[in-house]
Structures are given as C-alpha cells and as structure tokens.
mmCIF file of C-alpha atoms in Angstrom:
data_model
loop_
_atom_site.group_PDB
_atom_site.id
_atom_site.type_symbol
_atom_site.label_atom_id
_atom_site.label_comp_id
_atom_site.label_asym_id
_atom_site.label_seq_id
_atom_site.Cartn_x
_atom_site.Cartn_y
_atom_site.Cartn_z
ATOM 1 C CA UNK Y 1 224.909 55.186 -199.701
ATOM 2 C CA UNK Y 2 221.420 56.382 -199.281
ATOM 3 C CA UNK Y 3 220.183 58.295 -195.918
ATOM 4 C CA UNK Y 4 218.706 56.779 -193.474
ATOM 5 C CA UNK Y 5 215.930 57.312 -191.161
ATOM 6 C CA UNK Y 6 217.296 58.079 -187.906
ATOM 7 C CA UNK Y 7 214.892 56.824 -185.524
ATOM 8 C CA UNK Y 8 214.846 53.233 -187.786
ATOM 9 C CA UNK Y 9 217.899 53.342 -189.291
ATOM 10 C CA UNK Y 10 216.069 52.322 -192.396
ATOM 11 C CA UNK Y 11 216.029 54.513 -195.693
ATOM 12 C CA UNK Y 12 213.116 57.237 -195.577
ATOM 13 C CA UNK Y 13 209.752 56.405 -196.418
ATOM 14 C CA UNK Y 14 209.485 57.740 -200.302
ATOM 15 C CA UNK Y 15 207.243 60.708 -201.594
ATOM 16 C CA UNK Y 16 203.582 59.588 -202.838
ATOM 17 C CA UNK Y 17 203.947 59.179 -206.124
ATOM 18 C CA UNK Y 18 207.476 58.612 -206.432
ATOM 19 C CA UNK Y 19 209.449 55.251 -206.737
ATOM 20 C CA UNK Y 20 211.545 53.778 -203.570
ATOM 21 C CA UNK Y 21 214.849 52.883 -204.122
ATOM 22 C CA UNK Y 22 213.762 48.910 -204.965
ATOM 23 C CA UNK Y 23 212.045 50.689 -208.095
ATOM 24 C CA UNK Y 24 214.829 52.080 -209.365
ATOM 25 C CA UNK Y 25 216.444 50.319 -212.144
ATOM 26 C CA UNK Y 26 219.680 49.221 -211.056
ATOM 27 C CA UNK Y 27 218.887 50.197 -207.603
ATOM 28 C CA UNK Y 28 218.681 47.198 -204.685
ATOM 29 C CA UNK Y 29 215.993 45.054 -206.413
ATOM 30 C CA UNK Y 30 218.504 44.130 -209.177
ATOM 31 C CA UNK Y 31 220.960 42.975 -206.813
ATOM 32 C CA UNK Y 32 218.469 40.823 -204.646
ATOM 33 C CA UNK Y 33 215.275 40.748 -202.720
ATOM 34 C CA UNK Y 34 214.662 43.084 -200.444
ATOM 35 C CA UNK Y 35 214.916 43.689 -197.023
ATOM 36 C CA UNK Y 36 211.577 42.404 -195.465
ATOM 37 C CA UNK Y 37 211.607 45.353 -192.571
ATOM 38 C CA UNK Y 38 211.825 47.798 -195.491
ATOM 39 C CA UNK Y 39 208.993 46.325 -197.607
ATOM 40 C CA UNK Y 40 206.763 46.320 -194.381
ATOM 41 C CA UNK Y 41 207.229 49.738 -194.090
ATOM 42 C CA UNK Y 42 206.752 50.785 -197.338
ATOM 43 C CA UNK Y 43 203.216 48.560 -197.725
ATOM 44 C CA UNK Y 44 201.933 49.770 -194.085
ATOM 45 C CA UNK Y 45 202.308 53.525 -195.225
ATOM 46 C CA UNK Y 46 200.036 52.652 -198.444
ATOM 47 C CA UNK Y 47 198.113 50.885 -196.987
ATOM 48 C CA UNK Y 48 197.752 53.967 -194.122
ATOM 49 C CA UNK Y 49 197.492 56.412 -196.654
ATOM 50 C CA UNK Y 50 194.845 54.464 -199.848
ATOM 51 C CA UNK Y 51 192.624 53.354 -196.874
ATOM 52 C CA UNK Y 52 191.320 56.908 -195.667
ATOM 53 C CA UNK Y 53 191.027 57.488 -199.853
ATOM 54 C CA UNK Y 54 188.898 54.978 -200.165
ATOM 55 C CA UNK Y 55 186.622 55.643 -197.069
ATOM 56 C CA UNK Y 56 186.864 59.274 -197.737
ATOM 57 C CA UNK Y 57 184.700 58.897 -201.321
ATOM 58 C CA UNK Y 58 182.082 56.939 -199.745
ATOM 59 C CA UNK Y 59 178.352 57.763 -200.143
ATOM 60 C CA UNK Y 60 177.741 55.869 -196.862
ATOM 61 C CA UNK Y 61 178.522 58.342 -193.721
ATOM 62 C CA UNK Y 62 176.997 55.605 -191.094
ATOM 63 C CA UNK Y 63 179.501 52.646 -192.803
ATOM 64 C CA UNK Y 64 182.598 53.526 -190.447
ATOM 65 C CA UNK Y 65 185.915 51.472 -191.133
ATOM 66 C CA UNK Y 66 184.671 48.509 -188.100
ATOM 67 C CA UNK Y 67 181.169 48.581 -189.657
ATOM 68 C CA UNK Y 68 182.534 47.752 -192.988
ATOM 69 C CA UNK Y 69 185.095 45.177 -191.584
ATOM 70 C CA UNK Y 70 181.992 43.503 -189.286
ATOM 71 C CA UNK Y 71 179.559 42.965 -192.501
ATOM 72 C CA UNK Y 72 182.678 41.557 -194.268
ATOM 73 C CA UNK Y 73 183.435 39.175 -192.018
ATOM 74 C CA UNK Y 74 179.341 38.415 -192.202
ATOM 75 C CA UNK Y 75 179.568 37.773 -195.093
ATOM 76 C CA UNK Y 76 182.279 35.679 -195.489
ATOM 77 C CA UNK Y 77 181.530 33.242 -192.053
ATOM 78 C CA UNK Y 78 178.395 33.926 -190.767
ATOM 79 C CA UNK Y 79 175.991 32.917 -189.643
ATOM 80 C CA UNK Y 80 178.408 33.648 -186.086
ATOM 81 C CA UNK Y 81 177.810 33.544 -182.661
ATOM 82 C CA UNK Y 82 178.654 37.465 -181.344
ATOM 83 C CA UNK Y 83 181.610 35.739 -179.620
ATOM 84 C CA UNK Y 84 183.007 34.491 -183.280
ATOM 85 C CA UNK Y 85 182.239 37.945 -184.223
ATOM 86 C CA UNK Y 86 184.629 39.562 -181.828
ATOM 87 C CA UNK Y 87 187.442 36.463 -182.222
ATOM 88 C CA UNK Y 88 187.317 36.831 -186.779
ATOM 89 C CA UNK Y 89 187.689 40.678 -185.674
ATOM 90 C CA UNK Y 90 190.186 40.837 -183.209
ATOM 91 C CA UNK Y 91 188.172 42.544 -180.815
ATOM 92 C CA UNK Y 92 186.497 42.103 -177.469
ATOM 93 C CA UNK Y 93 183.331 40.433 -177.124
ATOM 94 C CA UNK Y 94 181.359 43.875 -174.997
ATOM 95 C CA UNK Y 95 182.818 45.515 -178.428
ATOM 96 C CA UNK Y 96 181.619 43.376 -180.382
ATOM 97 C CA UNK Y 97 178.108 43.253 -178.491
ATOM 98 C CA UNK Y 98 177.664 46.762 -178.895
ATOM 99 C CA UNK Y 99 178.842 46.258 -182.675
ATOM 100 C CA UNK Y 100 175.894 43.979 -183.439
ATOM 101 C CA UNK Y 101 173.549 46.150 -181.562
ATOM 102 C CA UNK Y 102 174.314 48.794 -184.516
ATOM 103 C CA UNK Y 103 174.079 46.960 -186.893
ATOM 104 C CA UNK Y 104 170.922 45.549 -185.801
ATOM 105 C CA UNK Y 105 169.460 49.000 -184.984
ATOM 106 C CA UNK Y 106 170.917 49.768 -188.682
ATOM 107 C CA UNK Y 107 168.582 47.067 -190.317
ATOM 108 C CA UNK Y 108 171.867 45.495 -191.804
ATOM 109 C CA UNK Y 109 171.595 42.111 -189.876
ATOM 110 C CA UNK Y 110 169.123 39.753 -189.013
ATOM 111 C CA UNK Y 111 169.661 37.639 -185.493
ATOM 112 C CA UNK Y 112 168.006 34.076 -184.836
ATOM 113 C CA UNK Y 113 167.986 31.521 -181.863
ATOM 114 C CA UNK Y 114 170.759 29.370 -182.267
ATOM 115 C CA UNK Y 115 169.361 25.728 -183.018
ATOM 116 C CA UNK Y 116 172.684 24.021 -180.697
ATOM 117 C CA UNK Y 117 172.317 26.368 -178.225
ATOM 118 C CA UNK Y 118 169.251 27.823 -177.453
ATOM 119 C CA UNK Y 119 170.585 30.478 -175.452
ATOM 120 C CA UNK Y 120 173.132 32.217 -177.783
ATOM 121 C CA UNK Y 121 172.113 33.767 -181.386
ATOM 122 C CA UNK Y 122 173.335 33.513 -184.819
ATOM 123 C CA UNK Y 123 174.135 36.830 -186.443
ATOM 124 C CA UNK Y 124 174.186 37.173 -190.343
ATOM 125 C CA UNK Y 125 173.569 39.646 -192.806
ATOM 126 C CA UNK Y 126 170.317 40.325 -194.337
ATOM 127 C CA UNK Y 127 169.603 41.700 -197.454
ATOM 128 C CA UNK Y 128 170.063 45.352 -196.678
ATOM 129 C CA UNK Y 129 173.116 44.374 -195.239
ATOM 130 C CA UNK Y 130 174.502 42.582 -197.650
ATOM 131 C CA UNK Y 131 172.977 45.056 -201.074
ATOM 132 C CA UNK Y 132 175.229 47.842 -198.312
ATOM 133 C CA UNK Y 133 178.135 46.037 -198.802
ATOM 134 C CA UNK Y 134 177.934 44.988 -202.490
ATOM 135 C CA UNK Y 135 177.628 48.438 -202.746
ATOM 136 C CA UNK Y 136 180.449 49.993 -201.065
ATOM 137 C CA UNK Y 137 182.925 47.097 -203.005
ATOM 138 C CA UNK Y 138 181.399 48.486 -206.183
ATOM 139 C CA UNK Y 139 182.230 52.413 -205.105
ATOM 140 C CA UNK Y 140 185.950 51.512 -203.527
ATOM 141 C CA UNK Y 141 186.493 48.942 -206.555
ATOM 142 C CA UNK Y 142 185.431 51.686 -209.187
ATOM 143 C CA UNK Y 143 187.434 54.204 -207.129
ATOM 144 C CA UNK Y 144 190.653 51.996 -207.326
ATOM 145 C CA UNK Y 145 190.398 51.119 -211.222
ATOM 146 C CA UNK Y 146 190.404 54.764 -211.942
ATOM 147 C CA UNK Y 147 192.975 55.635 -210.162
ATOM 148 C CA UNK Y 148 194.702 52.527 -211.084
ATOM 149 C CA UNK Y 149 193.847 53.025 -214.653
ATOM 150 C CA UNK Y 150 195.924 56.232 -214.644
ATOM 151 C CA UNK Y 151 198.973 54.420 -213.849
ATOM 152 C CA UNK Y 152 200.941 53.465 -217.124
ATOM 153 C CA UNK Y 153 201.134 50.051 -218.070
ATOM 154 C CA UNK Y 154 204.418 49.011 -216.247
ATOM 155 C CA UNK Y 155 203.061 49.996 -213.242
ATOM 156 C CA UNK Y 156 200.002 48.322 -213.575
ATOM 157 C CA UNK Y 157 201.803 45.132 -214.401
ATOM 158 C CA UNK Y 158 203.678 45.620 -211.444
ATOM 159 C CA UNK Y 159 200.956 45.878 -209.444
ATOM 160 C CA UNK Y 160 199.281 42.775 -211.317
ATOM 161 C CA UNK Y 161 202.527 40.688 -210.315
ATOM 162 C CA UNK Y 162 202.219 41.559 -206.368
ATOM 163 C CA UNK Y 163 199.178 40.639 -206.067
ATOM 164 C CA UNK Y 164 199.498 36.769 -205.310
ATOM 165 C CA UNK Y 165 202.126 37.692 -202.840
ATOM 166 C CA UNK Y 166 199.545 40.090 -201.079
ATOM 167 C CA UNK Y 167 196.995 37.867 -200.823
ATOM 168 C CA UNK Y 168 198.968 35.474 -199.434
ATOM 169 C CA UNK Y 169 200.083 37.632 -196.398
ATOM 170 C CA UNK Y 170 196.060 37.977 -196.037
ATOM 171 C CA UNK Y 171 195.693 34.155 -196.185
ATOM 172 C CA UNK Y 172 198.250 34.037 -193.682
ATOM 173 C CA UNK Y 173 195.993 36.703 -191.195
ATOM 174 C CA UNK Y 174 193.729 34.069 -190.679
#
C-alpha cells in the first residue's frame, strides 16, 4: 500500500516531472477511475505550479495575473457594465472599479455611456487592449508548445486526450 499524506490521508502529491501512481502501468488507473479528491489535487498543484511559469516569461511587467483575467473576460463578454465586470470575475464591485480605472489609465479599454441606462458605462477593450492580449496568448501559447513539445509522444497524447474533460470543468465555471 502506498503512503499517505498525513494531514489528507491521500497519497503524496508526486515530484514535478515524475508520474503519480494513476500513471503507472498497472498501477490504480488500470483497475478503475480514479478517486476524484486525488485528481483535484493533483490538477490544482499544476495548475499552482505552470501558472507562475507562464507569468514569469512575460514581456509585460504591468499585465498582473487580474489584469490578464479582466481583458479576458473583455474580450469574451464585453461590452459590460463594471458591475458584470466584478460578477464574470468573482470579485467585488469597489475592486472591480478600481480595476477599470487601471486599465483605463493603461489605455487598454475604452468606456462609453450606456445607451439603456444613461447613467452607468459600458467597458470594452480597445485596440491596445485587445493587440495586449493577443499578444500575451501568443508568448504563453509559444511558451507551452515548447515545453510541451519536449514531452515524448505518449505524453503528449495523453495530454491531447484530457483536454475535452478540462474544458469541460471550465464550461462548468460559468
């Protein structure tokens, strides 16, 4: 029986680099799936270790992690109000206030009077904005295919294959 992690009871986190015990052949993945709590684990400490990889080869100094995720969601739903803003980002609205106030100051964002409510404003990107983030999806994207392109072809089939099911837990986010 493999050792546990005594604070979780569940087996320890692997090295980097080095295959969990679902990877194994013959290990738990032949027998069936595997445990959910385990897989969790085992994504969030990727995902907590590639993110600061990625961010950490960026060109862009000013482009912090909430930055980034604020042009995204931009891009993907604007024109918002600042008050969609802060609900698509989990955040609260005086966050999210100052947030577009950046981003204004930035040039990254244009604002305009919004026509049902005269009162409010639309927030979208503009074309510095949006040439910023086209830009840091190139560097990240080129940054992941090399490293991905070092990985030997079973692994990047593997990683192929989990895709779908990855996207669907982001479809499921919201």
């Amino acid at each position: 029986m493999a050792p546990s992690d005594t604070t979780t009871g569940h087996p320890p986190e692997p090295a980097p680099g080095r295959p969990g015990p679902a990877e194994v052949p013959g290990g738990p993945a032949a027998a069936g799936p595997a445990d959910p709590a385990e897989l969790a684990g085992r994504l969030r400490a990727v995902i907590q270790h590639l993110l600061p990889v990625l961010r950490g080869h960026s060109t862009h100094r000013d482009l912090t992690p909430s930055r980034t995720a604020a042009l995204a969601r931009l891009d993907a739903h604007g024109p918002l109000r600042v008050s969609e803003l802060a609900a698509r980002m989990n955040i609260a609205l005086s966050t999210a206030s100052r947030m577009v106030d950046l981003l204004d100051d930035r040039g990254w964002i244009a604002r305009r009077t919004d026509p049902v409510d005269q009162r409010a404003s639309l927030i979208s990107l503009n074309d510095a904005g949006r040439a910023l983030l086209r830009a840091v999806r190139r560097e990240t994207t080129g940054l992941l295919a090399e490293r991905i392109g070092r990985l030997p072809p079973d692994r990047q089939h593997l990683l192929h294959a989990a895709l779908p099911a990855l996207e669907e837990l982001v479809d499921d986010a919201g």
